[in-house]
mmCIF file of C-alpha atoms in Angstrom:
data_model
loop_
_atom_site.group_PDB
_atom_site.id
_atom_site.type_symbol
_atom_site.label_atom_id
_atom_site.label_comp_id
_atom_site.label_asym_id
_atom_site.label_seq_id
_atom_site.Cartn_x
_atom_site.Cartn_y
_atom_site.Cartn_z
ATOM 1 C CA LEU G 1 247.925 -48.508 123.392
ATOM 2 C CA TYR G 2 251.925 -49.003 124.190
ATOM 3 C CA SER G 3 251.219 -53.310 124.958
ATOM 4 C CA SER G 4 249.428 -53.079 121.717
ATOM 5 C CA CYS G 5 252.371 -51.933 119.713
ATOM 6 C CA CYS G 6 254.665 -54.143 121.895
ATOM 7 C CA ILE G 7 252.251 -57.283 120.730
ATOM 8 C CA ILE G 8 252.250 -56.027 117.050
ATOM 9 C CA SER G 9 256.357 -56.334 117.127
ATOM 10 C CA ALA G 10 256.103 -59.567 119.151
ATOM 11 C CA VAL G 11 253.863 -60.623 116.058
ATOM 12 C CA ARG G 12 255.788 -59.324 113.425
ATOM 13 C CA ALA G 13 258.639 -60.514 114.260
ATOM 14 C CA PHE G 14 257.376 -64.527 114.024
ATOM 15 C CA ASN G 15 255.599 -64.183 111.000
ATOM 16 C CA ASP G 16 251.981 -64.006 111.871
ATOM 17 C CA PRO G 17 249.291 -61.686 112.058
ATOM 18 C CA VAL G 18 247.529 -59.699 114.476
ATOM 19 C CA PRO G 19 245.724 -62.427 116.049
ATOM 20 C CA GLN G 20 242.062 -60.957 115.567
ATOM 21 C CA SER G 21 241.178 -62.005 119.218
ATOM 22 C CA LEU G 22 243.305 -59.275 120.021
ATOM 23 C CA ASN G 23 240.826 -57.006 118.454
ATOM 24 C CA LEU G 24 243.405 -54.861 117.642
ATOM 25 C CA PRO G 25 244.141 -52.798 114.277
ATOM 26 C CA GLN G 26 245.361 -55.333 111.652
ATOM 27 C CA PRO G 27 248.611 -53.781 110.033
ATOM 28 C CA PRO G 28 247.362 -51.549 105.999
ATOM 29 C CA GLY G 29 248.813 -53.906 103.198
ATOM 30 C CA PRO G 30 250.831 -56.421 103.624
ATOM 31 C CA VAL G 31 253.721 -56.079 106.184
ATOM 32 C CA MET G 32 257.078 -56.794 104.810
ATOM 33 C CA ARG G 33 258.797 -58.914 108.623
ATOM 34 C CA ALA G 34 262.386 -59.431 109.786
ATOM 35 C CA TRP G 35 264.347 -62.676 108.222
ATOM 36 C CA THR G 36 262.822 -61.455 104.623
ATOM 37 C CA CYS G 37 264.424 -57.924 103.811
ATOM 38 C CA HIS G 38 266.873 -59.681 101.893
ATOM 39 C CA GLY G 39 268.346 -57.171 99.079
ATOM 40 C CA ARG G 40 271.206 -57.553 95.787
ATOM 41 C CA THR G 41 273.081 -54.718 96.972
ATOM 42 C CA GLN G 42 273.607 -52.888 100.789
ATOM 43 C CA ALA G 43 270.793 -49.731 99.802
ATOM 44 C CA GLU G 44 268.478 -52.882 99.011
ATOM 45 C CA LEU G 45 269.065 -54.608 101.986
ATOM 46 C CA VAL G 46 267.895 -51.063 104.161
ATOM 47 C CA ASP G 47 265.839 -49.430 101.869
ATOM 48 C CA ARG G 48 263.198 -53.714 103.043
ATOM 49 C CA LEU G 49 264.442 -53.011 106.733
ATOM 50 C CA THR G 50 262.829 -49.495 105.945
ATOM 51 C CA GLN G 51 259.416 -50.907 104.614
ATOM 52 C CA ALA G 52 259.458 -52.699 107.814
ATOM 53 C CA ASN G 53 259.653 -50.273 109.547
ATOM 54 C CA ILE G 54 262.064 -51.912 111.321
ATOM 55 C CA VAL G 55 264.665 -49.384 110.796
ATOM 56 C CA GLN G 56 262.318 -45.521 111.766
ATOM 57 C CA SER G 57 265.521 -43.324 112.068
ATOM 58 C CA PRO G 58 267.223 -41.239 108.836
ATOM 59 C CA LEU G 59 269.790 -41.256 110.973
ATOM 60 C CA VAL G 60 269.838 -44.701 111.328
ATOM 61 C CA GLN G 61 268.891 -45.457 107.766
ATOM 62 C CA SER G 62 272.253 -43.375 106.682
ATOM 63 C CA VAL G 63 274.681 -44.716 109.313
ATOM 64 C CA LEU G 64 273.582 -48.183 107.851
ATOM 65 C CA GLN G 65 273.501 -47.202 103.998
ATOM 66 C CA ALA G 66 276.945 -45.953 105.028
ATOM 67 C CA VAL G 67 278.724 -49.191 106.112
ATOM 68 C CA ASP G 68 278.590 -52.005 103.779
ATOM 69 C CA ARG G 69 277.887 -55.204 105.205
ATOM 70 C CA ALA G 70 279.892 -56.630 101.943
ATOM 71 C CA ASN G 71 283.023 -55.751 103.521
ATOM 72 C CA TYR G 72 282.370 -58.179 106.733
ATOM 73 C CA VAL G 73 280.616 -60.916 105.025
ATOM 74 C CA PRO G 74 282.408 -62.827 102.401
ATOM 75 C CA ASN G 75 279.305 -64.660 101.108
ATOM 76 C CA ASP G 76 275.902 -63.510 100.525
ATOM 77 C CA PRO G 77 276.529 -60.497 103.179
ATOM 78 C CA TYR G 78 272.603 -58.585 102.095
ATOM 79 C CA MET G 79 270.816 -62.115 102.880
ATOM 80 C CA ASP G 80 268.792 -61.108 106.215
ATOM 81 C CA ALA G 81 270.660 -63.653 108.087
ATOM 82 C CA PRO G 82 272.593 -64.086 110.503
ATOM 83 C CA GLN G 83 276.318 -65.475 108.555
ATOM 84 C CA ALA G 84 279.376 -67.412 108.517
ATOM 85 C CA ILE G 85 282.464 -65.116 108.867
ATOM 86 C CA GLY G 86 285.108 -67.581 110.028
ATOM 87 C CA GLN G 87 286.607 -69.244 113.160
ATOM 88 C CA GLY G 88 283.280 -70.515 114.296
ATOM 89 C CA GLN G 89 281.781 -67.039 114.767
ATOM 90 C CA THR G 90 279.804 -65.404 113.002
ATOM 91 C CA ILE G 91 277.722 -62.002 112.231
ATOM 92 C CA SER G 92 274.220 -61.187 113.075
ATOM 93 C CA ALA G 93 272.044 -60.991 110.121
ATOM 94 C CA PRO G 94 271.447 -56.824 109.411
ATOM 95 C CA HIS G 95 267.534 -56.699 111.408
ATOM 96 C CA MET G 96 269.371 -57.115 114.425
ATOM 97 C CA HIS G 97 271.657 -54.266 113.536
ATOM 98 C CA ALA G 98 269.126 -52.547 113.077
ATOM 99 C CA TYR G 99 266.380 -52.922 115.662
ATOM 100 C CA ALA G 100 269.943 -52.678 117.775
ATOM 101 C CA LEU G 101 270.882 -49.127 116.501
ATOM 102 C CA GLU G 102 267.492 -47.597 116.992
ATOM 103 C CA ALA G 103 267.522 -49.553 121.399
ATOM 104 C CA LEU G 104 270.553 -46.902 121.666
ATOM 105 C CA LEU G 105 269.720 -43.473 119.580
ATOM 106 C CA PRO G 106 267.252 -42.581 122.024
ATOM 107 C CA CYS G 107 270.271 -42.910 123.992
ATOM 108 C CA LEU G 108 272.630 -41.195 122.159
ATOM 109 C CA GLN G 109 271.063 -38.736 121.135
ATOM 110 C CA GLN G 110 270.116 -37.493 124.775
ATOM 111 C CA GLN G 111 274.130 -37.822 126.173
ATOM 112 C CA LYS G 112 274.592 -35.276 122.433
ATOM 113 C CA GLU G 113 271.622 -33.183 123.364
ATOM 114 C CA HIS G 114 272.096 -33.008 126.886
ATOM 115 C CA PRO G 115 276.195 -32.174 127.795
ATOM 116 C CA GLU G 116 275.731 -30.045 130.774
ATOM 117 C CA GLN G 117 274.598 -33.409 132.121
ATOM 118 C CA GLN G 118 277.202 -35.724 130.622
ATOM 119 C CA ARG G 119 278.434 -39.302 131.803
ATOM 120 C CA ASP G 120 280.169 -41.739 130.419
ATOM 121 C CA LEU G 121 278.292 -43.545 127.969
ATOM 122 C CA ARG G 122 279.640 -46.656 127.865
ATOM 123 C CA ILE G 123 278.326 -49.566 125.161
ATOM 124 C CA LEU G 124 279.693 -52.665 125.149
ATOM 125 C CA ASP G 125 278.727 -55.388 122.463
ATOM 126 C CA VAL G 126 279.558 -59.122 123.723
ATOM 127 C CA GLY G 127 280.647 -60.680 121.145
ATOM 128 C CA CYS G 128 280.692 -58.193 117.617
ATOM 129 C CA GLY G 129 283.889 -60.368 115.866
ATOM 130 C CA SER G 130 283.704 -58.534 112.829
ATOM 131 C CA GLY G 131 283.295 -54.945 113.981
ATOM 132 C CA TYR G 132 280.429 -54.274 111.597
ATOM 133 C CA LEU G 133 277.286 -53.229 114.693
#
């Protein structure tokens, strides 16, 4: 099952259907994919990332709703694509931030749920020129 999920996720990320030869279940109905989750507002962008199953947890969804990308991106902030932010720098596409937050969430939750085992949790985001993530 784990391998199947990884294969399906990787195939979906490249906007291709799951190959029939893999003998894996096909997703029901149309699937939204990364790079296609554009919105006209922050709420619409996050809704589309959620529909695409990129945002999976309510906590990540609420965090993304709370921090408006327009505060960090001067043009087309709700486009699901990297954007120039000046000085030759870019901010990653929103789906990349969503993937990163979903990947970090279990570590952060474990830290909170087991304070007796607490160690210094440190996260380094190299190249975070905008401060968004």
